[in-house]
PDB file of C-alpha atoms and ligand atoms in Angstrom:
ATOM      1  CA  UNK A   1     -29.302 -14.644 -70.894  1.00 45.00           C
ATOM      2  CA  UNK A   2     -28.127 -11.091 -71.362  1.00 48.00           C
ATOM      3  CA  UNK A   3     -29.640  -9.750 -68.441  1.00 51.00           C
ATOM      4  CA  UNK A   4     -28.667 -12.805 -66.231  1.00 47.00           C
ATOM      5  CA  UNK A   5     -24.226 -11.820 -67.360  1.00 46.00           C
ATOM      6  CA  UNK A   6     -24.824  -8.241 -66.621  1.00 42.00           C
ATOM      7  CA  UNK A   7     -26.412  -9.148 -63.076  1.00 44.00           C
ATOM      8  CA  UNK A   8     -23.466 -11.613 -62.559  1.00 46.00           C
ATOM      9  CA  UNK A   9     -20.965  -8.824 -63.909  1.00 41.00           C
ATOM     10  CA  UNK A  10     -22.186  -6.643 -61.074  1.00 40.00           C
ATOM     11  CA  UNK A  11     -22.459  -9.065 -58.257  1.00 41.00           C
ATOM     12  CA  UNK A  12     -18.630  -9.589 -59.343  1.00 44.00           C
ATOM     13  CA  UNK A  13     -17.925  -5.810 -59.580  1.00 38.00           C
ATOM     14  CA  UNK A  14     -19.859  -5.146 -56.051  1.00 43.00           C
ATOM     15  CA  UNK A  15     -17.648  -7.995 -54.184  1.00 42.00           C
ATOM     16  CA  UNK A  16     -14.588  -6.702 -55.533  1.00 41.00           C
ATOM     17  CA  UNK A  17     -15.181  -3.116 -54.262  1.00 39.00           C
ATOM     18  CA  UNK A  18     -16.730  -4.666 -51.214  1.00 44.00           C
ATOM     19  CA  UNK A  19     -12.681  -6.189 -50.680  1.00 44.00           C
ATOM     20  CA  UNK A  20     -11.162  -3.264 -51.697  1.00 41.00           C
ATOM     21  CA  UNK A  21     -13.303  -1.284 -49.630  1.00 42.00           C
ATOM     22  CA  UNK A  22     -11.821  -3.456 -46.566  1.00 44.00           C
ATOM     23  CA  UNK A  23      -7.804  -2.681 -47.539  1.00 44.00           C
ATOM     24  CA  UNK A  24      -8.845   0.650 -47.743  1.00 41.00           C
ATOM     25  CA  UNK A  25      -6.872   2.824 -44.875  1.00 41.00           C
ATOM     26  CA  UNK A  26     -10.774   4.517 -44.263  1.00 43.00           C
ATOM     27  CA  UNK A  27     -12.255   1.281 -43.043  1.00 39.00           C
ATOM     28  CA  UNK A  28      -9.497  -1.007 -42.216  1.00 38.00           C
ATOM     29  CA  UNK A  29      -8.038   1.001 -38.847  1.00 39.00           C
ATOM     30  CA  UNK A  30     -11.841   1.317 -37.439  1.00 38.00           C
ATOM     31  CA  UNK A  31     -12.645  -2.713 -37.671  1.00 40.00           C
ATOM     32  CA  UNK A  32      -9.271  -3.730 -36.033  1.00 39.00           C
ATOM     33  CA  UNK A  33      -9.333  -0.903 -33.416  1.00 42.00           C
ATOM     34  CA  UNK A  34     -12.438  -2.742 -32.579  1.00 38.00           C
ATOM     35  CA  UNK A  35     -10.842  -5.655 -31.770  1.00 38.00           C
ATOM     36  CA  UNK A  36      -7.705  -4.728 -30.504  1.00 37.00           C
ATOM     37  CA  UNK A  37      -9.161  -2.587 -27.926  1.00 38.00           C
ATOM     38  CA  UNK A  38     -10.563  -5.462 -26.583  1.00 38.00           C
ATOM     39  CA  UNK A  39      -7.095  -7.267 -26.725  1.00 38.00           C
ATOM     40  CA  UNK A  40      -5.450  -4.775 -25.471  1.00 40.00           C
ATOM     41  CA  UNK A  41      -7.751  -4.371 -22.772  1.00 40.00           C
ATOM     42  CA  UNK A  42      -7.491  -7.644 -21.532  1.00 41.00           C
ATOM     43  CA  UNK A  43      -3.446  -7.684 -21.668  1.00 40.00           C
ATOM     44  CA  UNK A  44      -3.240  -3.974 -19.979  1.00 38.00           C
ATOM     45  CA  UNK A  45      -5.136  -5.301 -17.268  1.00 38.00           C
ATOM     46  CA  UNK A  46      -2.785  -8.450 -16.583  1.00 38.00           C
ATOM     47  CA  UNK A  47      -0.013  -6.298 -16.793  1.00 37.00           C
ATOM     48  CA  UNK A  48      -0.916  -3.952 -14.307  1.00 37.00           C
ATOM     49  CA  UNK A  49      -1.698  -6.405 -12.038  1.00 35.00           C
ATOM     50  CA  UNK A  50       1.049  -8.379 -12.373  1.00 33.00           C
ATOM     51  CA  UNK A  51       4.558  -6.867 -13.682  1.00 35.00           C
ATOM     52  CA  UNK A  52       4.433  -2.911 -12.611  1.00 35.00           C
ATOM     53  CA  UNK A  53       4.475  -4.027  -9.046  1.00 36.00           C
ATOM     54  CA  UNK A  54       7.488  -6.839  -9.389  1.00 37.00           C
ATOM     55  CA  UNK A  55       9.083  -4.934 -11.441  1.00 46.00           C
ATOM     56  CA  UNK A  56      10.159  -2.112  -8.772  1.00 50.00           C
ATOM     57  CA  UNK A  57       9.824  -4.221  -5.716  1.00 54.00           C
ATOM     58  CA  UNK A  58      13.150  -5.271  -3.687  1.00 50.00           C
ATOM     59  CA  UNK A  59      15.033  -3.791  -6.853  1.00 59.00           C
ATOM     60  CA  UNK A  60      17.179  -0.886  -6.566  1.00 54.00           C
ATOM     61  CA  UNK A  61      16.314   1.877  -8.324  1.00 88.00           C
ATOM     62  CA  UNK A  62      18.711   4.845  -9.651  1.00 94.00           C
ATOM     63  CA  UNK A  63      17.490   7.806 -12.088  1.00 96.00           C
ATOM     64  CA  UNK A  64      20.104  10.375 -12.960  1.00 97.00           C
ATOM     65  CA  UNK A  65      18.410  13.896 -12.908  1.00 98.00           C
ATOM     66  CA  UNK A  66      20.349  16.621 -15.448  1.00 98.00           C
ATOM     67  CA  UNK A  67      20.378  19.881 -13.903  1.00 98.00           C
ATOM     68  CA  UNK A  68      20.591  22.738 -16.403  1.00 98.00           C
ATOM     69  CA  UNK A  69      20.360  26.763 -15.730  1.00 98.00           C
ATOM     70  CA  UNK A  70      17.807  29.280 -16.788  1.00 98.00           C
ATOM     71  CA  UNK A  71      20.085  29.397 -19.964  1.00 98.00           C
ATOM     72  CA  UNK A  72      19.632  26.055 -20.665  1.00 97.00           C
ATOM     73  CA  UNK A  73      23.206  25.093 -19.940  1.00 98.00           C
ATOM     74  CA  UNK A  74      23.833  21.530 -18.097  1.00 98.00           C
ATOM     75  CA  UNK A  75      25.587  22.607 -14.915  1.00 98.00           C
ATOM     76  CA  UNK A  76      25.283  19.275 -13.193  1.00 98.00           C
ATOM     77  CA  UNK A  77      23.649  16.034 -11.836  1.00 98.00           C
ATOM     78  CA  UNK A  78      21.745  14.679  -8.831  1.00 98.00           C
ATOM     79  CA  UNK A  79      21.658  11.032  -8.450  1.00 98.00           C
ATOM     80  CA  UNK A  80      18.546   9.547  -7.054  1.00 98.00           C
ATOM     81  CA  UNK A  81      18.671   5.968  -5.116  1.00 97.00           C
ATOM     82  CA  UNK A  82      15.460   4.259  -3.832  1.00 96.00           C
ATOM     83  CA  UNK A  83      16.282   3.082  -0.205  1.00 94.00           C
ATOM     84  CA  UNK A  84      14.370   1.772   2.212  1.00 92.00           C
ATOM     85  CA  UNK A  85      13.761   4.681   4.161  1.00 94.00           C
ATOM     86  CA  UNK A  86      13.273   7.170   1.280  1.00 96.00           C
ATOM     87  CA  UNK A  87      15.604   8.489  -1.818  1.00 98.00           C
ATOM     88  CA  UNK A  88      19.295   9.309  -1.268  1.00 97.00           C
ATOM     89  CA  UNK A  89      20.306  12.418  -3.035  1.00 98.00           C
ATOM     90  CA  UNK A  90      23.979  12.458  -4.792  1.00 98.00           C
ATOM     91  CA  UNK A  91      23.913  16.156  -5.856  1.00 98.00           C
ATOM     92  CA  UNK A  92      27.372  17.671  -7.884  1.00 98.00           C
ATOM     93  CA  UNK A  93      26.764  20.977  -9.935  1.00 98.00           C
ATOM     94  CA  UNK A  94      28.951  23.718 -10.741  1.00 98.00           C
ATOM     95  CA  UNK A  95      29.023  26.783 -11.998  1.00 98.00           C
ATOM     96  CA  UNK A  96      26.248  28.568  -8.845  1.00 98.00           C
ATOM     97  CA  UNK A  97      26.372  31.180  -6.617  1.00 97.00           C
ATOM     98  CA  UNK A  98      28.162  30.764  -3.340  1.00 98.00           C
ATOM     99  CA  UNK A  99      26.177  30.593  -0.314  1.00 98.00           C
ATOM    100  CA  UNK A 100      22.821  28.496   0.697  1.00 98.00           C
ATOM    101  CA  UNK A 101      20.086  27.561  -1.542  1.00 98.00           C
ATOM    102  CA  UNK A 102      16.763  26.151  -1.351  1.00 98.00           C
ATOM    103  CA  UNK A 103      16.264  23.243  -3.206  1.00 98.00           C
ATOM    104  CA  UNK A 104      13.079  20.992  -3.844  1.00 98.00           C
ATOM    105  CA  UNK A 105      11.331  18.588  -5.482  1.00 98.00           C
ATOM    106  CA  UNK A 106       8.487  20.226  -7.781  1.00 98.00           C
ATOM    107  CA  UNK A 107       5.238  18.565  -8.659  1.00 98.00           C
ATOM    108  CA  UNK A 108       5.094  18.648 -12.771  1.00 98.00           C
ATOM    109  CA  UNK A 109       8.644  16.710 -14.904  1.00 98.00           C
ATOM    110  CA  UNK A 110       8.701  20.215 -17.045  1.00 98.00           C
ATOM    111  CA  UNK A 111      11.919  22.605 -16.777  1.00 98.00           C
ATOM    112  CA  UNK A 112      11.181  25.015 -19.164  1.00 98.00           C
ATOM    113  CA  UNK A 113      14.166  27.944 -19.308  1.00 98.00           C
ATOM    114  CA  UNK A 114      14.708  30.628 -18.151  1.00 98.00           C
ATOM    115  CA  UNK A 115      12.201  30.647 -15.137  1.00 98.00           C
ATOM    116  CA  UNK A 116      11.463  26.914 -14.581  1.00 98.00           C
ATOM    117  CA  UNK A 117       7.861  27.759 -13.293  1.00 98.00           C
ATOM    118  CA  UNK A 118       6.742  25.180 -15.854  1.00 98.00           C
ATOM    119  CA  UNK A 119       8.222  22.717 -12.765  1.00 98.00           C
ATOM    120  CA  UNK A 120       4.919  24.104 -10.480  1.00 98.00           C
ATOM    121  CA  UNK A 121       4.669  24.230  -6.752  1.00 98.00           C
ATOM    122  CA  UNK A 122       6.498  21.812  -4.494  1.00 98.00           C
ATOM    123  CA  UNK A 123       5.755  18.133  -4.959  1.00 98.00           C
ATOM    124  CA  UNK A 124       3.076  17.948  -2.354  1.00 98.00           C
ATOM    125  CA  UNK A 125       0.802  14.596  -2.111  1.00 97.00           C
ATOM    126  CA  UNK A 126      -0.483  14.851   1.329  1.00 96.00           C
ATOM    127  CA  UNK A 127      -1.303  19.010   1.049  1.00 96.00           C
ATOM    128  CA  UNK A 128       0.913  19.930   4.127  1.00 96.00           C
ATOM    129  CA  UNK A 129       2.478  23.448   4.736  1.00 97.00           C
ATOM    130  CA  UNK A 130       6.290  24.116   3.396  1.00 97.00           C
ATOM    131  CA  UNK A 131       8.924  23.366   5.803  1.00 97.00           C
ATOM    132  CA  UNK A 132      11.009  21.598   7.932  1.00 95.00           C
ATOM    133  CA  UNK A 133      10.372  23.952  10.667  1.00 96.00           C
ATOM    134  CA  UNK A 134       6.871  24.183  10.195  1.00 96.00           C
ATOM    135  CA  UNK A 135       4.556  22.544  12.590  1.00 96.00           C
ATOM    136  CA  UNK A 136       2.278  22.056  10.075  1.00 96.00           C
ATOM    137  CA  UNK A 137       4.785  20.944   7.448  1.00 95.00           C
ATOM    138  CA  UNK A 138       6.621  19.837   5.712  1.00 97.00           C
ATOM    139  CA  UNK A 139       5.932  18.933   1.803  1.00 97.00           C
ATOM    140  CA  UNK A 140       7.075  15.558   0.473  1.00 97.00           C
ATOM    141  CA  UNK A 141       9.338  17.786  -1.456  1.00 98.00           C
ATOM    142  CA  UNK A 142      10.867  19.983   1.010  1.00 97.00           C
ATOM    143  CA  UNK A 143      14.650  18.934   1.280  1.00 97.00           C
ATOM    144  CA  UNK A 144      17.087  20.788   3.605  1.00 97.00           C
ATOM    145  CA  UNK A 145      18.906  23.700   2.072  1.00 98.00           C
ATOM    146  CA  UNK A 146      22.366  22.931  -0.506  1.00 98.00           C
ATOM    147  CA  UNK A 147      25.567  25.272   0.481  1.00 98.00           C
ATOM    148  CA  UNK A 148      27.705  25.925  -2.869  1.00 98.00           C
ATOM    149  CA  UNK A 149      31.258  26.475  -2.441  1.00 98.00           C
ATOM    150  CA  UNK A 150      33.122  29.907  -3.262  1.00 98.00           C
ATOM    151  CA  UNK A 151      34.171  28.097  -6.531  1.00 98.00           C
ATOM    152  CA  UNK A 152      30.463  27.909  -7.155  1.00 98.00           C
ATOM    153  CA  UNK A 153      30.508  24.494  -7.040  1.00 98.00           C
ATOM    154  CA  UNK A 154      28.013  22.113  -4.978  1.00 98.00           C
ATOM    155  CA  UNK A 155      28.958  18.212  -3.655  1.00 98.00           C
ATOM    156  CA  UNK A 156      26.568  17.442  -1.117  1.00 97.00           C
ATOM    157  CA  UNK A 157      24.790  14.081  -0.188  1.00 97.00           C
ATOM    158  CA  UNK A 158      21.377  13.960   1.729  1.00 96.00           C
ATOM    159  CA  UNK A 159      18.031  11.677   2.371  1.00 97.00           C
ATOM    160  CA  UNK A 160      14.917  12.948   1.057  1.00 98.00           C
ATOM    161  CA  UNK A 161      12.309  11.044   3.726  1.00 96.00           C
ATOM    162  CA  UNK A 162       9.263  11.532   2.514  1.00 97.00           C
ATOM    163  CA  UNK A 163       9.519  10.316  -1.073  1.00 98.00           C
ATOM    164  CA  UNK A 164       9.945   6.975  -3.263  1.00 97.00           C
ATOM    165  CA  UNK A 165      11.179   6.062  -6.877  1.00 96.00           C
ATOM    166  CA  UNK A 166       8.502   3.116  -6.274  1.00 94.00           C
ATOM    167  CA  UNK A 167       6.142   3.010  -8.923  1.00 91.00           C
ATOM    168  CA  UNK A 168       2.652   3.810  -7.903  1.00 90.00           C
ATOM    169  CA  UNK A 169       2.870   5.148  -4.648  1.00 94.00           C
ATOM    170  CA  UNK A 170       1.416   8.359  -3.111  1.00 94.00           C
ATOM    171  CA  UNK A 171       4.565   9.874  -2.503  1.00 97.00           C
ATOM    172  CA  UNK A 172       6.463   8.516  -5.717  1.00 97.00           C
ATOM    173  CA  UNK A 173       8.758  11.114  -7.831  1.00 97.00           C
ATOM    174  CA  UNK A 174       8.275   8.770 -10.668  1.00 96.00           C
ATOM    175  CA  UNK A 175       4.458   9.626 -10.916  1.00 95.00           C
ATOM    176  CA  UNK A 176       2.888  10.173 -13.997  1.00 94.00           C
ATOM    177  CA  UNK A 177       4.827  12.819 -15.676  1.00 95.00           C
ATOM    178  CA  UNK A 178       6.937  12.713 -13.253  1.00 96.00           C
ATOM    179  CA  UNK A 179       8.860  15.413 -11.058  1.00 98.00           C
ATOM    180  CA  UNK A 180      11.359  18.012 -11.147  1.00 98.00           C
ATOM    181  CA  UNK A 181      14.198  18.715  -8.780  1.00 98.00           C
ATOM    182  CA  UNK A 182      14.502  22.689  -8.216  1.00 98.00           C
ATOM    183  CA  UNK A 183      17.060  24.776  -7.020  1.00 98.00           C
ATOM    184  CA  UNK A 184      16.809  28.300  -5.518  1.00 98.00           C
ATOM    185  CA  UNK A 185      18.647  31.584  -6.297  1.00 98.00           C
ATOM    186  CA  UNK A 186      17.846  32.165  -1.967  1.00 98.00           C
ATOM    187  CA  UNK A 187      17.970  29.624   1.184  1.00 98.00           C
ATOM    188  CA  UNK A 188      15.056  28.788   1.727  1.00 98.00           C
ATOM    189  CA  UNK A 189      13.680  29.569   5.627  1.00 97.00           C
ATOM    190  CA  UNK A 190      11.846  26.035   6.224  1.00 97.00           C
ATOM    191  CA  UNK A 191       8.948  28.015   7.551  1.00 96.00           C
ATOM    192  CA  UNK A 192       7.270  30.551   5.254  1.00 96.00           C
ATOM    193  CA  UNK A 193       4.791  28.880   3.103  1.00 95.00           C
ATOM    194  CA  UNK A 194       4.348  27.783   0.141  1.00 95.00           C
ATOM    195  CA  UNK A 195       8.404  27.835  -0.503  1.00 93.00           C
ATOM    196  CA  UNK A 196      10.332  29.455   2.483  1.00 96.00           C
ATOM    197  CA  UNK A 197      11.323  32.798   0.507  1.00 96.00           C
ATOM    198  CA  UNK A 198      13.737  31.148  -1.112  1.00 97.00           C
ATOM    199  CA  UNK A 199      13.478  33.541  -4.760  1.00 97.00           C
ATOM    200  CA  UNK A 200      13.808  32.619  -8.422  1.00 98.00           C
ATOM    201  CA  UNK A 201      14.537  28.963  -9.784  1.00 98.00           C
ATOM    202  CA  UNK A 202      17.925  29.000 -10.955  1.00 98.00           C
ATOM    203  CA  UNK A 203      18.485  25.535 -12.322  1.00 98.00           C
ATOM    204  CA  UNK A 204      16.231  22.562 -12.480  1.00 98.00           C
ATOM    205  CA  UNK A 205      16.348  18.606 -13.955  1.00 98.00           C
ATOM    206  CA  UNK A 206      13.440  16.295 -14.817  1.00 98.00           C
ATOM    207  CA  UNK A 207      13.009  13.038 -12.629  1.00 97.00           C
ATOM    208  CA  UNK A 208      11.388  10.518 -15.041  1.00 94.00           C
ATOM    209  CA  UNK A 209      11.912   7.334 -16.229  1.00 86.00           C
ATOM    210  CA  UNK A 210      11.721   7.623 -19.880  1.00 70.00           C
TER     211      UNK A 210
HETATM  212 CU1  LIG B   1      11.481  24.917  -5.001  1.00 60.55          CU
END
């Protein structure tokens, strides 16, 4: 009889742990990551397929980019529109050097003060030369050069051709970490690879979505 309640007594004490062993924060994240990843598989795959494309097709799409110095100060704003036949650039900045600058679009969404190489080299998908002059050029990126007022300020409106803000595409600034938007303490020469002599980064902005 004994020997039959002390069996029982542990059968009861071994389910018990068993159940608390199951809320435990150890065990329970490991089961149910099992079988969410499999959920989540399943719905990552539908949505992939079906709302990242509809969601940026025939829409018009506008990202503001924040310009800031190699102080970190803001000095200005470009505005980015998706058209048809590539991104129109709305560019208004103060507080730069007079004359002609280079400006770009930069492969990695990182502005990191004061130099802004954290931005890397020029957004360049199809691995062409720099330059609008160049016969072998240009780079997505390349953009014709910005001329800043005596008052240091910029207002200036342009196309960038060779780019998109569509989702998924070769040539998109809205890529996976996105881009950056660079400009140039020089003008830059559309010629001399791999960024026309155009000298330090003076200001830069982050083109993302987030
Ligand atoms: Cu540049």
């Amino acid at each position: 009889m004994k020997r039959w309640f002390l069996l029982g007594l542990l059968l009861t004490l071994f389910v018990f742990l068993a159940a608390c062993g199951d809320d435990s924060p150890d065990e329970a994240p490991i089961e149910s990551d099992g079988a969410t990843e499999t959920t989540n598989d399943d719905s990552t795959a539908n949505q992939d397929t079906t709302e990242s494309a509809p969601t940026n097709d025939g829409e018009i799409v506008m990202v503001t980019v924040e310009l800031m110095n190699g102080d970190g100060n803001a000095i200005g704003t470009a505005e980015l529109t998706d058209e048809e036949d590539g991104v129109a650039v709305k560019l208004q900045a103060e507080n730069l050097e007079e004359g002609m600058h280079g400006i770009h679009f930069h492969e990695e969404g990182m502005c990191e003060t004061p130099d802004f190489k954290s931005a890397g080299d020029h957004f360049n998908p199809e691995s062409s030369m720099h330059g609008m002059d160049n016969p072998d050029g240009p780079h997505a990126g390349d953009l014709p050069n910005i001329e800043v007022d005596s008052d240091g300020t910029v207002s200036q409106e342009f196309k960038a051709e060779n780019v998109t803000l569509k989702l998924g595409e070769a040539h998109s600034l809205l890529k996976e970490g996105g881009t950056a938007l660079v400009i140039h303490a020089g003008e830059d020469d559309q010629k001399t690879d791999p960024s026309g002599e155009s000298g330090d980064r003076i200001a830069c902005g982050v083109i993302t979505v987030e």
